[in-house]
Short mmCIF file of C-alpha atoms and ligand atoms in Angstrom, two decimals:
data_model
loop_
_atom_site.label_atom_id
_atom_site.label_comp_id
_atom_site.label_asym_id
_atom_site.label_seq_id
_atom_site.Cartn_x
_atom_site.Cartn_y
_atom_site.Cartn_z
CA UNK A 23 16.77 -25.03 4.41
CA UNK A 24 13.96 -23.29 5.97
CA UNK A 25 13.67 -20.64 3.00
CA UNK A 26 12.08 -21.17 0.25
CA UNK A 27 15.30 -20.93 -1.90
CA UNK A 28 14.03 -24.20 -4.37
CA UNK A 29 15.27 -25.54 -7.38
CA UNK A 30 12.30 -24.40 -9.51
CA UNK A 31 13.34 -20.59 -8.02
CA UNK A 32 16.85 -21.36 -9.26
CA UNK A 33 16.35 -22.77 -12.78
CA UNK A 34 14.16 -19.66 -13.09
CA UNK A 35 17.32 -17.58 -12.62
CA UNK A 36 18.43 -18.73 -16.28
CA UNK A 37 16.17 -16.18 -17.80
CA UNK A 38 19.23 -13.83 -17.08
CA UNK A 39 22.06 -15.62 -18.38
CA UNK A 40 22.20 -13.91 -21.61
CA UNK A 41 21.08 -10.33 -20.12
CA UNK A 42 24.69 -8.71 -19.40
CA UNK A 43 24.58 -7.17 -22.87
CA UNK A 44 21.35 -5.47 -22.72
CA UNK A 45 21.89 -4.25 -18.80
CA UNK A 46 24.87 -2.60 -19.50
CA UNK A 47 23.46 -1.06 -22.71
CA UNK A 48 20.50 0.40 -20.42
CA UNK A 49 23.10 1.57 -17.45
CA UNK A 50 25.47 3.66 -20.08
CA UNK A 51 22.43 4.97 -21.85
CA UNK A 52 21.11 6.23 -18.40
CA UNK A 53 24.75 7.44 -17.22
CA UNK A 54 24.78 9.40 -20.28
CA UNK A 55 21.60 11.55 -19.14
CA UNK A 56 23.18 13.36 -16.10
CA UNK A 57 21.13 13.44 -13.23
CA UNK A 58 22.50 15.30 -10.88
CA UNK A 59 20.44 15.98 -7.67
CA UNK A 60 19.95 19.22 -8.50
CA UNK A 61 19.33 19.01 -12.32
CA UNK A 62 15.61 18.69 -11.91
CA UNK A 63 15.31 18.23 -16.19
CA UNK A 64 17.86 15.82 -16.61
CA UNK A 65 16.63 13.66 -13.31
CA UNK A 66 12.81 13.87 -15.24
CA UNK A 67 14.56 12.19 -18.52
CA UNK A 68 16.23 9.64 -16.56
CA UNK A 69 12.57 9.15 -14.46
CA UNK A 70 10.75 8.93 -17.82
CA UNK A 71 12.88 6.92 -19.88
CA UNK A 72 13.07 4.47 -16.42
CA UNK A 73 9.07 4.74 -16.48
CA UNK A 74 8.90 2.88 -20.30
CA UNK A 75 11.36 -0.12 -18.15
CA UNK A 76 9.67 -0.09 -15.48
CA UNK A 77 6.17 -0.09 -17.26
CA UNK A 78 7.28 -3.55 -18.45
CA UNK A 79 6.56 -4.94 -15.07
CA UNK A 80 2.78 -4.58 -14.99
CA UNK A 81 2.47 -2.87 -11.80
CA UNK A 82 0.88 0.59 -10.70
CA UNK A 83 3.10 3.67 -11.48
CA UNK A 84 3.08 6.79 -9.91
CA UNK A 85 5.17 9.99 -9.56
CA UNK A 86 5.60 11.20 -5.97
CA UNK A 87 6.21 15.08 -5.45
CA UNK A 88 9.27 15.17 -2.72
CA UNK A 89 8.77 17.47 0.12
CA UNK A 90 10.28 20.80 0.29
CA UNK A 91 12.77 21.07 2.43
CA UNK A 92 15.03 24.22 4.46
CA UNK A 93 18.36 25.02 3.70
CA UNK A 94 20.74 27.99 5.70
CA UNK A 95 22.72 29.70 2.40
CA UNK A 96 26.24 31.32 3.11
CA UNK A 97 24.49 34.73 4.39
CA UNK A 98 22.68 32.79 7.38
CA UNK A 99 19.04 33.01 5.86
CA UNK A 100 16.87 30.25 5.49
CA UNK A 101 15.79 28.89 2.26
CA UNK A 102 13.25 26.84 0.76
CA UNK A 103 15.55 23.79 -1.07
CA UNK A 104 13.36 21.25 -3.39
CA UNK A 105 14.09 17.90 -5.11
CA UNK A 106 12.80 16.21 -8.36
CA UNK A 107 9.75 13.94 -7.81
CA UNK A 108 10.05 9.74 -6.69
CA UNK A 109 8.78 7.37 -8.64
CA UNK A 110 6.90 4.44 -6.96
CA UNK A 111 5.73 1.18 -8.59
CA UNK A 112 3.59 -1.26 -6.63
CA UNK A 113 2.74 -4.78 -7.74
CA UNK A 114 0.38 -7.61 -6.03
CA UNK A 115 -0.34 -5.55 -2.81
CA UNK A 116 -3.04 -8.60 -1.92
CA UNK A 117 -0.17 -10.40 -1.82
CA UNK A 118 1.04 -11.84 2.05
CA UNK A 119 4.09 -10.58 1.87
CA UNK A 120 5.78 -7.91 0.23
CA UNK A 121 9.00 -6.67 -0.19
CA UNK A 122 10.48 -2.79 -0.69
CA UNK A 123 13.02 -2.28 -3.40
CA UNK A 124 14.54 0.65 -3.12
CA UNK A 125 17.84 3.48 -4.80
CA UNK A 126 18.35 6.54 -6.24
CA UNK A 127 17.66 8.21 -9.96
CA UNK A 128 20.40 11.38 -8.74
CA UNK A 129 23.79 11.43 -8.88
CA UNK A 130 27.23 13.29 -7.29
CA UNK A 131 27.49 15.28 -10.91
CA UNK A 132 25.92 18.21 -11.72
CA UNK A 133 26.13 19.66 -15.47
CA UNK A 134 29.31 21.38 -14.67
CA UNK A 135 30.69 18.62 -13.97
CA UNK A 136 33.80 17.50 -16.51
CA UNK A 137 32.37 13.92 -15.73
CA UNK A 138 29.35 13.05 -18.44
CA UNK A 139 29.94 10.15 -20.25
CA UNK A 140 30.84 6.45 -20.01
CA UNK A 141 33.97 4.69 -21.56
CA UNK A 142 34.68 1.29 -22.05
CA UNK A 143 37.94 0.55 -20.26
CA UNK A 144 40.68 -1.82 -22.24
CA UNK A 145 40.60 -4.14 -19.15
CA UNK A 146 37.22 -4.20 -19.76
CA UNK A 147 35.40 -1.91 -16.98
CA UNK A 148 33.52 0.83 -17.85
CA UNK A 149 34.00 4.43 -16.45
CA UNK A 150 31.23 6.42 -16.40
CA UNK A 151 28.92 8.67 -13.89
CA UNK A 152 26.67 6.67 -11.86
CA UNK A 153 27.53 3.55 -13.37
CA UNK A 154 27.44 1.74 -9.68
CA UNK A 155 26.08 4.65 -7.83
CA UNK A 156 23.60 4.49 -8.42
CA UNK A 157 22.45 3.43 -12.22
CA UNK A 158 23.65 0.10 -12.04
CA UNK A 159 21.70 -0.64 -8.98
CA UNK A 160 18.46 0.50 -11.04
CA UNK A 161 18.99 -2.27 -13.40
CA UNK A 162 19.83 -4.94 -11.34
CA UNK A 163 16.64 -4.08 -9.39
CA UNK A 164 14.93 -4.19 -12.51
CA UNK A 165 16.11 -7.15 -13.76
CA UNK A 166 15.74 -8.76 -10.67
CA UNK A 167 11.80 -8.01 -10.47
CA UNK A 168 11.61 -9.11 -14.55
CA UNK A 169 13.16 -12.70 -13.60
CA UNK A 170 10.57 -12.63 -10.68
CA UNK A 171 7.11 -11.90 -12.87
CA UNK A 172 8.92 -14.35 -15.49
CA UNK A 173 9.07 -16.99 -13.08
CA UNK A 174 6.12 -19.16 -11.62
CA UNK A 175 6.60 -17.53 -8.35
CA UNK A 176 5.06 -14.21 -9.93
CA UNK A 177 1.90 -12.81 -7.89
CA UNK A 178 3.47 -14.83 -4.61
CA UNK A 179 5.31 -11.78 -3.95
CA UNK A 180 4.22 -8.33 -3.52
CA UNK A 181 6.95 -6.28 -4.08
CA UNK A 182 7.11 -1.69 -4.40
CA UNK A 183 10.28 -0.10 -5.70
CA UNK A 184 11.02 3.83 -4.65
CA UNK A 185 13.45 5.51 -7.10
CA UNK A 186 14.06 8.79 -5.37
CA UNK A 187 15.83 11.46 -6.69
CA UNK A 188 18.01 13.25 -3.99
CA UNK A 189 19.57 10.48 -1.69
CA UNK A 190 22.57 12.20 -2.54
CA UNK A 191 22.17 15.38 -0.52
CA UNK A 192 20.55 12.98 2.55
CA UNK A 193 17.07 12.14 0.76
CA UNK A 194 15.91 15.85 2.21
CA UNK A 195 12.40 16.07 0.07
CA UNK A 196 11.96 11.78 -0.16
CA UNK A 197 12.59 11.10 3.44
CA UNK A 198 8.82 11.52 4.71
CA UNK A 199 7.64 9.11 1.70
CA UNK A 200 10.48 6.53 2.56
CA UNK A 201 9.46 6.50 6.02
CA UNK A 202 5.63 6.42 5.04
CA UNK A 203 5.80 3.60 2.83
CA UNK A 204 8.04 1.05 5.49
CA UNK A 205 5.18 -0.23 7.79
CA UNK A 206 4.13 -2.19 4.47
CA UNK A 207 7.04 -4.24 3.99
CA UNK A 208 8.36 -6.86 5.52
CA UNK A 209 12.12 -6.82 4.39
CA UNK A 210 14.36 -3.85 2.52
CA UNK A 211 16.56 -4.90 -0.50
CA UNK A 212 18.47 -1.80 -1.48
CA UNK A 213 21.12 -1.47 -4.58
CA UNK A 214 23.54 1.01 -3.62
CA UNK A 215 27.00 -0.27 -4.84
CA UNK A 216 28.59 -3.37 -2.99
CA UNK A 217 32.65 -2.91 -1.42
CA UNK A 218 34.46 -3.34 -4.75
CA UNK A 219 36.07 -6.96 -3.42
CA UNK A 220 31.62 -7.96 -3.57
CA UNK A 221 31.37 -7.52 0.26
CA UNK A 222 28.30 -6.20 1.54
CA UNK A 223 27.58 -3.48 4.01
CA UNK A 224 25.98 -4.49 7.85
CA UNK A 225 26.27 -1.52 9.97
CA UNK A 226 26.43 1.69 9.04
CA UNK A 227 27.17 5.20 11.04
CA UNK A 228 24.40 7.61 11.44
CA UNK A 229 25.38 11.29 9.65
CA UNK A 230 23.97 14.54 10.40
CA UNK A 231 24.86 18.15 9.08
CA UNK A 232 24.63 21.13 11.12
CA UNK A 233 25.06 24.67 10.76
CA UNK A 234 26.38 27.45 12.81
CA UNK A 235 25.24 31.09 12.69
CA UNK A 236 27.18 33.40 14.44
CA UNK A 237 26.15 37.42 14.55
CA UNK A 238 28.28 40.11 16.06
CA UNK A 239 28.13 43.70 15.20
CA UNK A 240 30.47 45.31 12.56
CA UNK A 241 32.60 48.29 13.26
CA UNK A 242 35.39 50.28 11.62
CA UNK A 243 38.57 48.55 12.68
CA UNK A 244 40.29 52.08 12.81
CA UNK A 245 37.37 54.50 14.59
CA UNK A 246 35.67 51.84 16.95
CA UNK A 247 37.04 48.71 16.98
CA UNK A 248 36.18 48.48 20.80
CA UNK A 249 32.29 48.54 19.24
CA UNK A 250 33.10 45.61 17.34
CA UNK A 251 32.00 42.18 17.94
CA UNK A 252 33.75 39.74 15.81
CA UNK A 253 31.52 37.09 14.72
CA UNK A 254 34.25 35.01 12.61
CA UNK A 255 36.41 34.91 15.56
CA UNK A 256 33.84 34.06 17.71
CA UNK A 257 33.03 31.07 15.14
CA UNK A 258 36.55 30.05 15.12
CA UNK A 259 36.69 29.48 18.82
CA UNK A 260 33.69 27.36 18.36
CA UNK A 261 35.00 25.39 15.52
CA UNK A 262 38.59 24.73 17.24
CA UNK A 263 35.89 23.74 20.06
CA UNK A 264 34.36 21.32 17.86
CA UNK A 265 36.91 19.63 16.27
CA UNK A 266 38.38 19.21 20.18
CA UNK A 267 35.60 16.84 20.82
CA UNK A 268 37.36 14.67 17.82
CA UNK A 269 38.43 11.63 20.94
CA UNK A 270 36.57 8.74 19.85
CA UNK A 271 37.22 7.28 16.61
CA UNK A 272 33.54 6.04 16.73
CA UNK A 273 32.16 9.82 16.81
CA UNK A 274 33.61 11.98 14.21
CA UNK A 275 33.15 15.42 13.95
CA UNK A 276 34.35 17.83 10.63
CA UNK A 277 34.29 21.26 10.73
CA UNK A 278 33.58 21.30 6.38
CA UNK A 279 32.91 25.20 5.40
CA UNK A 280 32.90 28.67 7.17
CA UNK A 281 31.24 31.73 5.36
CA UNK A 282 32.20 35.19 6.92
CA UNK A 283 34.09 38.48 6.59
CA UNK A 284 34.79 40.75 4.37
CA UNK A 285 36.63 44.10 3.88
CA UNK A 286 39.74 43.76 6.27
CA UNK A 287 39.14 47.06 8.06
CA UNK A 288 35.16 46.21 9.17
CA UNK A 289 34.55 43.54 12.28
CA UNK A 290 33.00 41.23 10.69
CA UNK A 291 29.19 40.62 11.75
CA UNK A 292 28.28 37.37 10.40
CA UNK A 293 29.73 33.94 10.28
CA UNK A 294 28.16 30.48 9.42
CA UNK A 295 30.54 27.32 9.72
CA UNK A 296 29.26 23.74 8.56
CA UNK A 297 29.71 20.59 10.48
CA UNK A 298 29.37 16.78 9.47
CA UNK A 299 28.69 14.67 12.69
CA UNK A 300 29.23 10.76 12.27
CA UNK A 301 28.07 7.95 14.77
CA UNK A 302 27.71 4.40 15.60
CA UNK A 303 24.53 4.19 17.41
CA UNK A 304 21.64 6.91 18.97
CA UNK A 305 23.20 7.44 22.28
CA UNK A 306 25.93 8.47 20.46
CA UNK A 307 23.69 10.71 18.52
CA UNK A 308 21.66 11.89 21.59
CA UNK A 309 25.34 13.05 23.38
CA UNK A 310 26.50 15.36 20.01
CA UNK A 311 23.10 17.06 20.10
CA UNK A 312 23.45 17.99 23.56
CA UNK A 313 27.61 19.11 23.16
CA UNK A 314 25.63 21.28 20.53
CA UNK A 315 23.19 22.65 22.70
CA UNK A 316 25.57 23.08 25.37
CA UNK A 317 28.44 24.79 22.85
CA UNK A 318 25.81 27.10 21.66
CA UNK A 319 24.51 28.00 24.91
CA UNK A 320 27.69 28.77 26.10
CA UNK A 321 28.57 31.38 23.10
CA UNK A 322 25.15 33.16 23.63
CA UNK A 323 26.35 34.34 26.80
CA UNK A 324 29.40 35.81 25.07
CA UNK A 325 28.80 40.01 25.28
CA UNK A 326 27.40 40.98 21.50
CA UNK A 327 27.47 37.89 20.19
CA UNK A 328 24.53 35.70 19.34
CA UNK A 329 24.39 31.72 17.77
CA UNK A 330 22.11 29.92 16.01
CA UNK A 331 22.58 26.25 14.65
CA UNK A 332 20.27 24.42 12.15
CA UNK A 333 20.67 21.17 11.23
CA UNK A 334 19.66 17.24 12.50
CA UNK A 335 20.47 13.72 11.98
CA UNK A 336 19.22 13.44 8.33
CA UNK A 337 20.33 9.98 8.63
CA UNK A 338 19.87 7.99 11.56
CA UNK A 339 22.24 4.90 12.46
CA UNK A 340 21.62 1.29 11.11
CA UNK A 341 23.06 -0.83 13.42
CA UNK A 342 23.30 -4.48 13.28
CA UNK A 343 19.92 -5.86 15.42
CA UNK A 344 17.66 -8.71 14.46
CA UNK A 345 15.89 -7.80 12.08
CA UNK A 346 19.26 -7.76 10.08
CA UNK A 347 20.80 -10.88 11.12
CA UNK A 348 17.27 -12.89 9.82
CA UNK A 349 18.20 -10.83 6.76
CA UNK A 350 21.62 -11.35 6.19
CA UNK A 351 21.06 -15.25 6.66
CA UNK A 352 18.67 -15.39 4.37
CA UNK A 353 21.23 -13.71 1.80
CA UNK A 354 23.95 -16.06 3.05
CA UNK A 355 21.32 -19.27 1.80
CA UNK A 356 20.89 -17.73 -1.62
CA UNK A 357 24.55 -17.12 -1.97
CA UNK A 358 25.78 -20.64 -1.39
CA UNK A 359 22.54 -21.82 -3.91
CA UNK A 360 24.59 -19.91 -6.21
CA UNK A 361 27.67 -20.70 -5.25
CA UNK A 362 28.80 -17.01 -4.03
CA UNK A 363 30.50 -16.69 -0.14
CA UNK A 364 28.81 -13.62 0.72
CA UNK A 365 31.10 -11.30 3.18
CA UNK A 366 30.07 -8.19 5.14
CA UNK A 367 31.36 -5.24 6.71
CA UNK A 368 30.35 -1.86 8.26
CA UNK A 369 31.01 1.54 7.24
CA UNK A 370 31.22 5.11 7.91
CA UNK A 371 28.84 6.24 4.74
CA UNK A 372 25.00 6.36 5.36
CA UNK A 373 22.22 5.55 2.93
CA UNK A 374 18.46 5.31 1.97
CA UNK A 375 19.25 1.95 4.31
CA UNK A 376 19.69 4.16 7.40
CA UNK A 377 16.34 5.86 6.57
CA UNK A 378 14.43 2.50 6.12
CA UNK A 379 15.85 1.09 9.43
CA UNK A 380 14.96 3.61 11.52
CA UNK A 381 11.52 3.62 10.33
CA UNK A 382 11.65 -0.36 11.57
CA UNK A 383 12.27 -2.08 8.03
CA UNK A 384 15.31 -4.41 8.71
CA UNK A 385 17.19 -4.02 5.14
CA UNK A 386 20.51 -4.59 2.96
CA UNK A 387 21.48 -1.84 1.23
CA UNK A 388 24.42 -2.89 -0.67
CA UNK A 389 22.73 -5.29 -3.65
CA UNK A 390 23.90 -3.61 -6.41
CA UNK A 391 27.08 -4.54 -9.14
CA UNK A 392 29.98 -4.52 -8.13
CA UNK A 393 33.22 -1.48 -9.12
CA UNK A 394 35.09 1.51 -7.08
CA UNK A 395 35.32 5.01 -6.48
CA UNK A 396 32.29 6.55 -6.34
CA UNK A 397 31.85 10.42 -6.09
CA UNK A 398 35.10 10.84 -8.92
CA UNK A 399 35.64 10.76 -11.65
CA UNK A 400 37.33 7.43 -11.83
CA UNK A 401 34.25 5.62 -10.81
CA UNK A 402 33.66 2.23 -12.40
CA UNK A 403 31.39 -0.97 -13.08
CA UNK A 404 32.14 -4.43 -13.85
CA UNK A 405 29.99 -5.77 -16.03
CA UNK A 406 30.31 -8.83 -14.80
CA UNK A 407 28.97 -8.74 -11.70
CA UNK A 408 25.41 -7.24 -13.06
CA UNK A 409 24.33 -11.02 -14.18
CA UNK A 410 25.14 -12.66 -10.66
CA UNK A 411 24.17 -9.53 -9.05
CA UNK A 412 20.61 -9.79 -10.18
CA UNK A 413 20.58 -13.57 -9.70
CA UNK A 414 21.34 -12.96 -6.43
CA UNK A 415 18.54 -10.12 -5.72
CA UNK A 416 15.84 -12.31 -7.76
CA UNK A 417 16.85 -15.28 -5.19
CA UNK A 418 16.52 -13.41 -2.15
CA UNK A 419 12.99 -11.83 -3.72
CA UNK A 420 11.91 -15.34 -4.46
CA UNK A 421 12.79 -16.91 -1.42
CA UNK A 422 9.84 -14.31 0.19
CA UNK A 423 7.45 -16.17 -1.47
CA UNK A 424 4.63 -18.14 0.58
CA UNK A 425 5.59 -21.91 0.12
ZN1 ZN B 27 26.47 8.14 -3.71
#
């Protein structure tokens, strides 16, 4: 085997054998803090209490403000959004080759949420928010990079880890610091949950939201209606015209929210409908944006009635190129030295992954434990898949190192 998967890297693995205990222990301790993207306190207890782990490491620490970033609320006026802060480690940057580690702190559940707490299950899986998605993944990373700098292949590696804290609403304020930091890698190892049968993710679709802003001009439906321009009408036609373009299974298009109207005897003046756009690859993307531009062109000319749209590609495709293959062969090798067949498959749902690729950092995304249903309430972890999940992660980390 060509990489540098030896048996001195493996035997090294053994440091972990009796670390299932104390990994799930930190994961249900950090599931109980709720994180979610927009609880800026609870996301800074779950940073500092992850700063005392990842302390443990020896690297450099430091916590990265996110960018602000632009919303469009229900009344059609922009907005200034903002996300809690990253936090980014760095270790041996002399080193000759180094490797980004990369997930999320935030989570699907605000504090309203009914969802705060993590139960054992009686067949053994535990129930809990963020226990796969993504606060499993955090300590497999961890515990990955601890079997690393306990191993004699410590300092062969240089290795940074980004723990951002809004991935979940498309990594708005981290997305200029991901992109920043992936010219200094060579390879991406990411922890987002695996398929719950262990498979891990290739390809994934590119997703972009968009919003439309339709204004009219209100009038009394029983004095002027002729005055009126209906704006909510006007966005229905456009929405019925979007979902139309729904012909491709590839290219998927959902119309998700309208906003508009009012009393029932005004024309209403303002509408704002909310798409989700998913594709395979960028031509793809190139041919929605210009539908878009063409669709809102078109209603502009409509008499009274004017259209904005805001929105991009937050997340740009990952497709399955070289860079990926090289990387999914070396997992393959450090699977079968552990005796795991290592499957893949694409999917519809973008990630930090998407970001990474399209700022040229081939990467897998999917190296976290192993469970189901994220984003409800019935998600779950199986605790025993955080042991060979962070074999597998230290093996692939290890196998980086110069020979
Ligand atoms: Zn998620």
């Amino acid at each position: 085997m060509s990489l540098n998967v030896n048996r001195h890297a493996v035997e090294s693995l053994q440091w972990l054998d009796d670390k299932q205990d104390s990994m799930l222990n930190l994961i249900v301790e950090l599931c109980d803090i709720n994180s979610g993207t927009f609880n800026l306190a609870g996301i800074q207890k779950v940073r500092e209490r992850l700063i005392e782990e990842f302390s443990t490491l020896g690297g450099e620490l430091e916590v990265v403000e996110s960018e602000p970033w632009m919303t469009v609320d229900d009344r059609g006026v922009s907005e200034e959004g903002k996300s809690g802060p990253i936090l980014h480690v760095t270790k041996w940057p002399e080193a000759e080759t180094k490797v980004m580690l990369c997930i999320h702190m935030d989570t699907v559940y605000g504090p309203d949420s009914s969802f705060q707490k993590c139960v054992t299950r009686q067949d053994g899986t535990v129930n809990g928010p963020g226990v796969i998605d993504a606060k499993g993944g955090i300590v497999v990373m961890l515990n990955a990079l601890k079997t690393l700098e306990a191993s004699s292949l410590a300092g062969k590696i240089g290795w940074e880890v980004i723990l951002n804290s809004d991935e979940e609403i498309g990594s708005r304020g981290s997305d200029t610091f991901i992109r920043s930091r992936a010219g200094h890698c060579v390879a991406g190892l990411l922890f987002e949950p695996s398929l719950p049968d262990g498979t891990l993710v290739s390809w994934r679709k590119g997703s972009g939201n968009f919003a439309f802003i339709v204004r009219g001009r209100s009038a009394h439906t029983g004095r002027d209606f002729a005055k009126g321009r209906n704006a909510l009408a006007a966005l229905s036609r456009l929405c019925v015209e979007i979902d139309e373009l729904n012909t491709d299974p590839d290219i998927t298009y959902n119309v998700g929210r309208i906003n508009g109207g009012g009393a029932l005897n005004a024309v209403p003046d303002l509408a704002v409908g909310r798409v989700n756009v998913r594709v395979v690859d960028t031509d793809q993307q190139k041919q929605v944006e210009e539908k878009f531009a063409s669709l809102v062109a078109k209603y502009n000319e409509a008499d009274g009635i004017s259209v904005e749209m805001s929105g991009e590609f937050s997340s740009p495709p990952k497709p399955i190129d070289d860079g990926v293959r090289q990387m999914q062969s070396r997992i393959e090798s450090c699977g079968e030295a552990l005796g795991m067949e290592i499957k893949w498959r694409g999917t519809g749902g973008a990630s930090d992954g998407n970001r990474f690729a399209a700022a040229g950092l081939p990467n897998i995304d999917t190296l976290g434990p192993c469970g189901d249903h994220i984003h409800s309430d019935q998600e779950f972890l199986i605790p025993e898949s955080l042991v060979p999940r962070a074999k597998l992660a230290a093996l692939v980390l290890m196998s980086f190192a110069a020979p």
